[in-house]
C-alpha positions as a LaTeX table, in Angstrom:
\begin{tabular}{lrrr}
\hline
Residue & $x$ (\AA) & $y$ (\AA) & $z$ (\AA) \\
\hline
Met1 & $-66.46$ & $-0.66$ & 78.68 \\
Ser2 & $-65.87$ & $-1.32$ & 82.35 \\
Ser3 & $-64.01$ & $-4.39$ & 83.47 \\
Ser4 & $-63.75$ & $-6.00$ & 86.87 \\
Pro5 & $-60.28$ & $-5.98$ & 88.44 \\
Thr6 & $-60.01$ & $-9.77$ & 88.23 \\
Lys7 & $-61.03$ & $-9.78$ & 84.55 \\
Arg8 & $-58.41$ & $-7.13$ & 83.72 \\
Met9 & $-55.72$ & $-9.13$ & 85.55 \\
Leu10 & $-56.73$ & $-12.33$ & 83.73 \\
Leu11 & $-56.83$ & $-10.58$ & 80.35 \\
Val12 & $-53.28$ & $-9.29$ & 80.82 \\
Ala13 & $-52.18$ & $-12.76$ & 81.97 \\
Leu14 & $-53.72$ & $-14.40$ & 78.89 \\
Val15 & $-52.10$ & $-11.89$ & 76.51 \\
Val16 & $-48.71$ & $-12.56$ & 78.14 \\
Leu17 & $-49.23$ & $-16.33$ & 78.06 \\
Phe18 & $-50.29$ & $-16.28$ & 74.39 \\
Ser19 & $-47.40$ & $-14.00$ & 73.32 \\
Asp20 & $-44.87$ & $-16.06$ & 75.27 \\
Gln21 & $-46.03$ & $-19.39$ & 73.87 \\
Ile22 & $-46.24$ & $-18.11$ & 70.27 \\
Thr23 & $-42.66$ & $-16.80$ & 70.39 \\
Lys24 & $-41.42$ & $-20.08$ & 71.84 \\
Ile25 & $-43.27$ & $-22.11$ & 69.19 \\
Leu26 & $-41.65$ & $-19.94$ & 66.50 \\
Ile27 & $-38.19$ & $-20.39$ & 68.03 \\
Leu28 & $-38.62$ & $-24.16$ & 68.33 \\
Thr29 & $-40.00$ & $-24.42$ & 64.78 \\
Phe30 & $-37.56$ & $-22.20$ & 62.91 \\
Leu31 & $-34.41$ & $-22.42$ & 65.01 \\
Gly32 & $-34.46$ & $-25.63$ & 67.08 \\
Tyr33 & $-32.58$ & $-26.60$ & 70.22 \\
Gly34 & $-28.90$ & $-25.76$ & 70.34 \\
His35 & $-29.00$ & $-23.43$ & 67.34 \\
Glu36 & $-28.34$ & $-19.69$ & 67.34 \\
Trp37 & $-28.98$ & $-16.70$ & 65.12 \\
Ser38 & $-26.81$ & $-13.61$ & 65.49 \\
Val39 & $-28.96$ & $-10.47$ & 65.39 \\
Val40 & $-26.25$ & $-7.95$ & 66.34 \\
Asp41 & $-22.81$ & $-9.60$ & 66.32 \\
Gly42 & $-21.10$ & $-9.20$ & 69.66 \\
Phe43 & $-24.30$ & $-8.09$ & 71.43 \\
Leu44 & $-27.52$ & $-10.04$ & 70.74 \\
Arg45 & $-28.34$ & $-13.57$ & 69.64 \\
Ile46 & $-31.56$ & $-15.47$ & 69.32 \\
Val47 & $-30.84$ & $-18.90$ & 70.79 \\
Cys48 & $-32.88$ & $-21.98$ & 71.64 \\
Trp49 & $-31.83$ & $-23.23$ & 75.04 \\
Gly50 & $-33.62$ & $-25.32$ & 77.65 \\
Asn51 & $-33.38$ & $-24.42$ & 81.34 \\
Thr52 & $-34.53$ & $-26.80$ & 84.08 \\
Gly53 & $-33.59$ & $-24.22$ & 86.72 \\
Ala54 & $-34.84$ & $-20.77$ & 87.66 \\
Ala55 & $-33.29$ & $-17.35$ & 87.01 \\
Trp56 & $-29.59$ & $-17.54$ & 86.14 \\
Ser57 & $-30.04$ & $-21.36$ & 86.13 \\
Met58 & $-30.26$ & $-21.43$ & 89.92 \\
Phe59 & $-31.66$ & $-24.75$ & 91.15 \\
Tyr60 & $-30.69$ & $-26.31$ & 87.81 \\
Gly61 & $-32.18$ & $-29.78$ & 87.38 \\
Asn62 & $-35.14$ & $-29.12$ & 89.68 \\
Asn63 & $-37.82$ & $-28.73$ & 87.02 \\
Lys64 & $-40.57$ & $-30.60$ & 88.90 \\
Phe65 & $-39.95$ & $-28.71$ & 92.13 \\
Leu66 & $-39.97$ & $-25.37$ & 90.27 \\
Ala67 & $-43.18$ & $-26.33$ & 88.44 \\
Gly68 & $-44.84$ & $-27.01$ & 91.81 \\
Leu69 & $-43.50$ & $-23.75$ & 93.19 \\
Ala70 & $-44.90$ & $-21.88$ & 90.16 \\
Phe71 & $-48.32$ & $-23.45$ & 90.69 \\
Phe72 & $-48.36$ & $-22.38$ & 94.35 \\
Ala73 & $-47.10$ & $-18.90$ & 93.41 \\
Leu74 & $-50.08$ & $-18.48$ & 91.07 \\
Ile75 & $-52.46$ & $-19.48$ & 93.85 \\
Ala76 & $-50.73$ & $-17.13$ & 96.30 \\
Ile77 & $-50.89$ & $-14.20$ & 93.87 \\
Tyr78 & $-54.58$ & $-14.78$ & 93.26 \\
Leu79 & $-55.50$ & $-15.23$ & 96.93 \\
Asn80 & $-53.43$ & $-12.23$ & 98.05 \\
Arg81 & $-54.16$ & $-9.91$ & 95.15 \\
Lys82 & $-56.04$ & $-7.44$ & 97.37 \\
His83 & $-52.75$ & $-6.65$ & 99.15 \\
Phe84 & $-50.99$ & $-5.44$ & 95.98 \\
Asp85 & $-52.81$ & $-2.28$ & 94.86 \\
Phe86 & $-55.33$ & $-4.53$ & 93.12 \\
His87 & $-57.89$ & $-1.73$ & 93.23 \\
Thr88 & $-55.84$ & 0.22 & 90.67 \\
Ala89 & $-55.40$ & $-0.58$ & 87.00 \\
Gly90 & $-51.64$ & $-0.53$ & 87.53 \\
Gly91 & $-51.86$ & $-3.16$ & 90.24 \\
Gln92 & $-54.08$ & $-5.34$ & 88.07 \\
Ile93 & $-51.66$ & $-5.05$ & 85.16 \\
Ala94 & $-48.66$ & $-5.83$ & 87.39 \\
Leu95 & $-50.29$ & $-8.97$ & 88.81 \\
Gly96 & $-51.47$ & $-9.97$ & 85.32 \\
Leu97 & $-47.91$ & $-9.66$ & 83.98 \\
Met98 & $-46.55$ & $-11.78$ & 86.82 \\
Ser99 & $-49.30$ & $-14.40$ & 86.50 \\
Gly100 & $-49.01$ & $-14.65$ & 82.71 \\
Gly101 & $-45.24$ & $-15.00$ & 82.90 \\
Ile102 & $-45.44$ & $-17.68$ & 85.57 \\
Leu103 & $-48.04$ & $-19.53$ & 83.48 \\
Gly104 & $-45.88$ & $-19.30$ & 80.34 \\
Asn105 & $-42.89$ & $-20.87$ & 82.05 \\
Leu106 & $-45.10$ & $-23.43$ & 83.83 \\
Val107 & $-46.51$ & $-24.58$ & 80.46 \\
Asp108 & $-42.92$ & $-25.08$ & 79.27 \\
Arg109 & $-41.97$ & $-27.04$ & 82.36 \\
Ile110 & $-44.93$ & $-29.36$ & 81.87 \\
His111 & $-44.76$ & $-29.74$ & 78.05 \\
Glu112 & $-41.01$ & $-29.48$ & 77.36 \\
Gly113 & $-39.56$ & $-30.61$ & 80.69 \\
His114 & $-37.74$ & $-27.26$ & 80.96 \\
Val115 & $-38.23$ & $-23.57$ & 80.20 \\
Val116 & $-37.40$ & $-22.45$ & 76.65 \\
Asp117 & $-35.09$ & $-19.40$ & 76.71 \\
Phe118 & $-34.19$ & $-17.57$ & 73.52 \\
Ile119 & $-33.04$ & $-13.97$ & 74.06 \\
Tyr120 & $-29.30$ & $-13.76$ & 74.78 \\
Phe121 & $-27.40$ & $-10.50$ & 75.29 \\
Tyr122 & $-23.62$ & $-10.71$ & 75.45 \\
Leu123 & $-20.42$ & $-8.78$ & 74.87 \\
Arg124 & $-17.46$ & $-10.22$ & 73.00 \\
Gln125 & $-14.25$ & $-9.45$ & 74.82 \\
Arg126 & $-10.93$ & $-8.70$ & 73.11 \\
Gly127 & $-9.59$ & $-12.22$ & 73.61 \\
Gly128 & $-12.70$ & $-13.68$ & 71.94 \\
Asp129 & $-14.40$ & $-14.77$ & 75.16 \\
Glu130 & $-18.00$ & $-13.76$ & 75.79 \\
Leu131 & $-19.48$ & $-12.04$ & 78.79 \\
Gly132 & $-23.19$ & $-12.82$ & 78.65 \\
Phe133 & $-26.40$ & $-12.13$ & 80.49 \\
Pro134 & $-28.36$ & $-15.36$ & 81.04 \\
Ala135 & $-30.77$ & $-16.18$ & 78.21 \\
Phe136 & $-34.41$ & $-15.39$ & 78.91 \\
Asn137 & $-37.86$ & $-15.26$ & 77.29 \\
Leu138 & $-40.99$ & $-13.08$ & 77.19 \\
Ala139 & $-42.43$ & $-14.77$ & 80.28 \\
Asp140 & $-39.33$ & $-13.75$ & 82.22 \\
Val141 & $-39.68$ & $-10.16$ & 80.98 \\
Ala142 & $-43.32$ & $-10.09$ & 82.09 \\
Ile143 & $-42.51$ & $-11.49$ & 85.54 \\
Cys144 & $-39.69$ & $-8.99$ & 86.12 \\
Thr145 & $-41.78$ & $-6.07$ & 84.84 \\
Gly146 & $-44.73$ & $-7.08$ & 87.04 \\
Val147 & $-42.53$ & $-7.42$ & 90.13 \\
Gly148 & $-40.89$ & $-4.07$ & 89.36 \\
Leu149 & $-44.30$ & $-2.40$ & 89.07 \\
Val150 & $-45.46$ & $-3.91$ & 92.37 \\
Phe151 & $-42.35$ & $-2.47$ & 94.08 \\
Leu152 & $-42.81$ & 0.89 & 92.37 \\
Phe153 & $-46.45$ & 1.12 & 93.41 \\
Ala154 & $-45.61$ & 0.07 & 96.98 \\
Trp155 & $-42.83$ & 2.65 & 97.12 \\
His156 & $-45.25$ & 5.38 & 96.06 \\
Ser157 & $-48.04$ & 4.14 & 98.30 \\
Asp158 & $-48.95$ & 6.20 & 101.33 \\
Arg159 & $-49.44$ & 2.93 & 103.21 \\
Val160 & $-45.73$ & 2.13 & 103.01 \\
Phe161 & $-44.47$ & 5.40 & 104.47 \\
Gly162 & $-47.57$ & 6.53 & 106.34 \\
Ser163 & $-47.45$ & 9.85 & 104.53 \\
Glu164 & $-49.72$ & 11.63 & 102.13 \\
Ser165 & $-47.56$ & 10.82 & 99.11 \\
Pro166 & $-49.46$ & 10.67 & 95.82 \\
Arg167 & $-50.53$ & 7.29 & 94.46 \\
Leu168 & $-49.16$ & 6.21 & 91.12 \\
Glu169 & $-52.10$ & 5.02 & 89.04 \\
Ile170 & $-52.30$ & 3.99 & 85.43 \\
\hline
\end{tabular}
């Protein structure tokens, strides 16, 4: 079954969006805001936190601005997709991951008034304090993975270095 590049990108985006929203619905239903569940004590918790900012809570309290930025980012990705190895399956998957993740967090910003984060890695220090990585969600994972793939494909692209380096295709 052959698929057009745009259809493949949209399919990946829809799978990411669906998976992200289902996990957030489950967290909201079974855990609820402000509650936590320790999966591996001293290392991993499932939490239910709202974030009106971006990564690492930067721009905290700017939910509407970040929702607008997400909307324009989706348009920019779609209109500029031909510049990101879109002719390869890997490029289509990378842009689909980014688009689906952006959509997942945008839905949260519109429906919840913030992004729902629920995966929290941390280390408990000897004095009892915690050293934690900011909480995140599946949409964040998809965005970071998609961006990483775009950089990886660009790094391996002969257009970047002007050499005959092999293309990385999936």
